[in-house]
């Protein structure tokens, strides 16, 4: 299962109608709904703001809306493409400005499906997806004499969101892949002769 790292968009015009597809990283259902609401407010001049989302470690939380398009012609094809990509924690909105030519139900399914495919392809091309990995937070304090050795050893692990606070001692906080957590603690204990305690 993969997650989106940052925002991306993709746009196309079909028979005069403009379709703007946008992908957002998101982890909470309430936040997804707020995002959709803000998109509707942002594009108040648009004819439709269709959405689809997949959330949760196993992409088990899903939602979609046709936003006034004929039932099953917009949200469903967008959601099907999202699910087919094997991603989660992702919200997709496709905003349509009607161009005067009716596309028919088949044309709409194709347009919204292609919009979803187009923005996902752009995200893949930009390298915006990464593997969803369980992470654990950590905090520990060390004295200055061990700092360089600890930093060198930390490069052996998958650590993200690292923050360092330099006071009388150095406090390091961050996240590490859950599978590496115990080995990481053992390493710190070895380096510090059991003095470093990880929280």
GROMACS .gro file of C-alpha atoms in nm:
model
  199
    1UNK     CA    1   0.000   0.000   0.000
    2UNK     CA    2   0.137   0.341  -0.093
    3UNK     CA    3   0.066   0.693   0.032
    4UNK     CA    4   0.086   1.029  -0.141
    5UNK     CA    5   0.361   1.261  -0.015
    6UNK     CA    6   0.240   1.595  -0.154
    7UNK     CA    7  -0.021   1.777  -0.364
    8UNK     CA    8  -0.033   1.752  -0.745
    9UNK     CA    9  -0.283   1.842  -1.018
   10UNK     CA   10  -0.364   1.755  -1.379
   11UNK     CA   11  -0.592   1.937  -1.622
   12UNK     CA   12  -0.759   1.860  -1.953
   13UNK     CA   13  -1.035   2.001  -2.171
   14UNK     CA   14  -1.291   1.767  -2.325
   15UNK     CA   15  -1.543   1.906  -2.575
   16UNK     CA   16  -1.516   2.251  -2.418
   17UNK     CA   17  -1.552   2.132  -2.057
   18UNK     CA   18  -1.250   2.194  -1.838
   19UNK     CA   19  -1.159   1.917  -1.590
   20UNK     CA   20  -0.913   1.992  -1.307
   21UNK     CA   21  -0.801   1.681  -1.115
   22UNK     CA   22  -0.624   1.735  -0.782
   23UNK     CA   23  -0.468   1.487  -0.538
   24UNK     CA   24  -0.414   1.566  -0.169
   25UNK     CA   25  -0.245   1.362   0.106
   26UNK     CA   26  -0.491   1.312   0.395
   27UNK     CA   27  -0.521   1.069   0.687
   28UNK     CA   28  -0.855   1.152   0.855
   29UNK     CA   29  -1.210   1.121   0.724
   30UNK     CA   30  -1.314   1.451   0.889
   31UNK     CA   31  -1.019   1.628   0.723
   32UNK     CA   32  -1.114   1.474   0.386
   33UNK     CA   33  -1.468   1.612   0.419
   34UNK     CA   34  -1.333   1.957   0.517
   35UNK     CA   35  -1.100   1.950   0.217
   36UNK     CA   36  -1.389   1.873  -0.019
   37UNK     CA   37  -1.592   2.156   0.140
   38UNK     CA   38  -1.306   2.403   0.091
   39UNK     CA   39  -1.262   2.290  -0.273
   40UNK     CA   40  -1.630   2.362  -0.337
   41UNK     CA   41  -1.593   2.707  -0.183
   42UNK     CA   42  -1.270   2.773  -0.377
   43UNK     CA   43  -1.431   2.674  -0.709
   44UNK     CA   44  -1.773   2.829  -0.651
   45UNK     CA   45  -1.786   2.911  -1.027
   46UNK     CA   46  -1.749   2.543  -1.126
   47UNK     CA   47  -2.038   2.323  -1.239
   48UNK     CA   48  -1.934   2.018  -1.032
   49UNK     CA   49  -1.667   1.932  -0.772
   50UNK     CA   50  -1.660   1.552  -0.773
   51UNK     CA   51  -1.455   1.368  -0.511
   52UNK     CA   52  -1.327   1.026  -0.409
   53UNK     CA   53  -1.102   0.923  -0.122
   54UNK     CA   54  -0.932   0.618   0.029
   55UNK     CA   55  -0.801   0.629   0.386
   56UNK     CA   56  -0.663   0.396   0.653
   57UNK     CA   57  -0.376   0.143   0.667
   58UNK     CA   58  -0.565  -0.100   0.441
   59UNK     CA   59  -0.756   0.165   0.240
   60UNK     CA   60  -1.065   0.045   0.426
   61UNK     CA   61  -1.229   0.390   0.458
   62UNK     CA   62  -1.372   0.511   0.127
   63UNK     CA   63  -1.599   0.788   0.012
   64UNK     CA   64  -1.716   0.953  -0.309
   65UNK     CA   65  -1.972   1.189  -0.458
   66UNK     CA   66  -2.101   1.259  -0.809
   67UNK     CA   67  -2.186   1.616  -0.697
   68UNK     CA   68  -2.483   1.649  -0.931
   69UNK     CA   69  -2.350   1.449  -1.226
   70UNK     CA   70  -2.573   1.151  -1.322
   71UNK     CA   71  -2.544   0.877  -1.058
   72UNK     CA   72  -2.241   0.651  -1.102
   73UNK     CA   73  -2.079   0.858  -1.380
   74UNK     CA   74  -1.822   1.057  -1.178
   75UNK     CA   75  -1.740   0.961  -0.817
   76UNK     CA   76  -1.750   0.585  -0.880
   77UNK     CA   77  -1.509   0.580  -1.179
   78UNK     CA   78  -1.272   0.813  -0.988
   79UNK     CA   79  -1.284   0.590  -0.679
   80UNK     CA   80  -1.232   0.275  -0.889
   81UNK     CA   81  -0.913   0.424  -1.039
   82UNK     CA   82  -0.787   0.529  -0.692
   83UNK     CA   83  -0.853   0.181  -0.551
   84UNK     CA   84  -0.692   0.018  -0.854
   85UNK     CA   85  -0.373   0.220  -0.789
   86UNK     CA   86  -0.325   0.052  -0.449
   87UNK     CA   87  -0.285   0.378  -0.260
   88UNK     CA   88  -0.435   0.510   0.063
   89UNK     CA   89  -0.456   0.834   0.264
   90UNK     CA   90  -0.536   1.014  -0.061
   91UNK     CA   91  -0.818   1.252  -0.155
   92UNK     CA   92  -0.900   1.318  -0.522
   93UNK     CA   93  -1.119   1.605  -0.640
   94UNK     CA   94  -1.214   1.657  -1.003
   95UNK     CA   95  -1.362   1.999  -1.074
   96UNK     CA   96  -1.560   2.051  -1.395
   97UNK     CA   97  -1.649   2.374  -1.567
   98UNK     CA   98  -1.921   2.288  -1.821
   99UNK     CA   99  -1.831   2.388  -2.175
  100UNK     CA  100  -2.169   2.366  -2.343
  101UNK     CA  101  -2.151   2.015  -2.493
  102UNK     CA  102  -2.317   1.724  -2.312
  103UNK     CA  103  -2.084   1.424  -2.286
  104UNK     CA  104  -2.349   1.158  -2.214
  105UNK     CA  105  -2.311   0.898  -1.938
  106UNK     CA  106  -2.040   0.701  -2.119
  107UNK     CA  107  -1.848   1.019  -2.194
  108UNK     CA  108  -1.868   1.131  -1.831
  109UNK     CA  109  -1.744   0.796  -1.696
  110UNK     CA  110  -1.451   0.816  -1.938
  111UNK     CA  111  -1.376   1.184  -1.859
  112UNK     CA  112  -1.374   1.138  -1.481
  113UNK     CA  113  -1.188   0.804  -1.503
  114UNK     CA  114  -0.926   0.963  -1.729
  115UNK     CA  115  -0.895   1.263  -1.497
  116UNK     CA  116  -0.818   1.027  -1.208
  117UNK     CA  117  -0.570   0.827  -1.421
  118UNK     CA  118  -0.404   1.147  -1.545
  119UNK     CA  119  -0.337   1.294  -1.201
  120UNK     CA  120  -0.216   0.958  -1.063
  121UNK     CA  121   0.021   0.920  -1.359
  122UNK     CA  122   0.154   1.272  -1.293
  123UNK     CA  123   0.207   1.183  -0.925
  124UNK     CA  124   0.389   0.861  -1.022
  125UNK     CA  125   0.607   1.048  -1.271
  126UNK     CA  126   0.698   1.303  -1.002
  127UNK     CA  127   0.779   1.023  -0.753
  128UNK     CA  128   0.512   1.141  -0.509
  129UNK     CA  129   0.410   0.799  -0.377
  130UNK     CA  130   0.595   0.612  -0.104
  131UNK     CA  131   0.538   0.282   0.075
  132UNK     CA  132   0.310   0.307   0.379
  133UNK     CA  133   0.527   0.194   0.669
  134UNK     CA  134   0.433   0.179   1.037
  135UNK     CA  135   0.646   0.430   1.226
  136UNK     CA  136   0.723   0.484   1.591
  137UNK     CA  137   0.809   0.815   1.758
  138UNK     CA  138   1.116   0.847   1.977
  139UNK     CA  139   1.278   1.102   2.208
  140UNK     CA  140   1.612   1.076   2.385
  141UNK     CA  141   1.876   1.300   2.535
  142UNK     CA  142   2.252   1.269   2.496
  143UNK     CA  143   2.556   1.466   2.597
  144UNK     CA  144   2.768   1.644   2.337
  145UNK     CA  145   3.053   1.391   2.349
  146UNK     CA  146   2.836   1.116   2.193
  147UNK     CA  147   2.645   1.335   1.946
  148UNK     CA  148   2.865   1.278   1.638
  149UNK     CA  149   2.884   0.900   1.691
  150UNK     CA  150   2.505   0.880   1.740
  151UNK     CA  151   2.439   1.089   1.427
  152UNK     CA  152   2.666   0.860   1.220
  153UNK     CA  153   2.480   0.553   1.347
  154UNK     CA  154   2.139   0.710   1.283
  155UNK     CA  155   2.221   0.714   0.910
  156UNK     CA  156   2.187   0.333   0.916
  157UNK     CA  157   1.815   0.363   0.997
  158UNK     CA  158   1.502   0.502   0.829
  159UNK     CA  159   1.450   0.813   1.040
  160UNK     CA  160   1.218   1.100   0.949
  161UNK     CA  161   1.097   1.429   1.103
  162UNK     CA  162   1.417   1.454   1.308
  163UNK     CA  163   1.438   1.754   1.543
  164UNK     CA  164   1.739   1.843   1.752
  165UNK     CA  165   1.729   2.070   2.055
  166UNK     CA  166   2.069   2.191   2.178
  167UNK     CA  167   2.061   2.281   2.549
  168UNK     CA  168   2.287   2.165   2.830
  169UNK     CA  169   2.235   1.830   2.658
  170UNK     CA  170   2.102   1.747   2.310
  171UNK     CA  171   1.745   1.620   2.281
  172UNK     CA  172   1.661   1.434   1.962
  173UNK     CA  173   1.304   1.352   1.857
  174UNK     CA  174   1.179   1.188   1.539
  175UNK     CA  175   1.014   0.886   1.382
  176UNK     CA  176   1.165   0.553   1.282
  177UNK     CA  177   1.028   0.249   1.098
  178UNK     CA  178   0.861   0.036   1.364
  179UNK     CA  179   1.052  -0.273   1.246
  180UNK     CA  180   1.384  -0.099   1.328
  181UNK     CA  181   1.286   0.045   1.667
  182UNK     CA  182   1.431  -0.230   1.894
  183UNK     CA  183   1.759  -0.250   1.702
  184UNK     CA  184   1.787   0.130   1.721
  185UNK     CA  185   1.740   0.130   2.100
  186UNK     CA  186   2.002  -0.148   2.139
  187UNK     CA  187   2.245   0.056   1.928
  188UNK     CA  188   2.197   0.366   2.144
  189UNK     CA  189   2.242   0.163   2.463
  190UNK     CA  190   2.566   0.014   2.324
  191UNK     CA  191   2.705   0.353   2.223
  192UNK     CA  192   2.619   0.515   2.558
  193UNK     CA  193   2.701   0.215   2.787
  194UNK     CA  194   2.333   0.201   2.885
  195UNK     CA  195   2.300   0.571   2.975
  196UNK     CA  196   2.061   0.680   2.697
  197UNK     CA  197   1.695   0.613   2.765
  198UNK     CA  198   1.460   0.627   2.468
  199UNK     CA  199   1.099   0.735   2.525
   0.00000   0.00000   0.00000
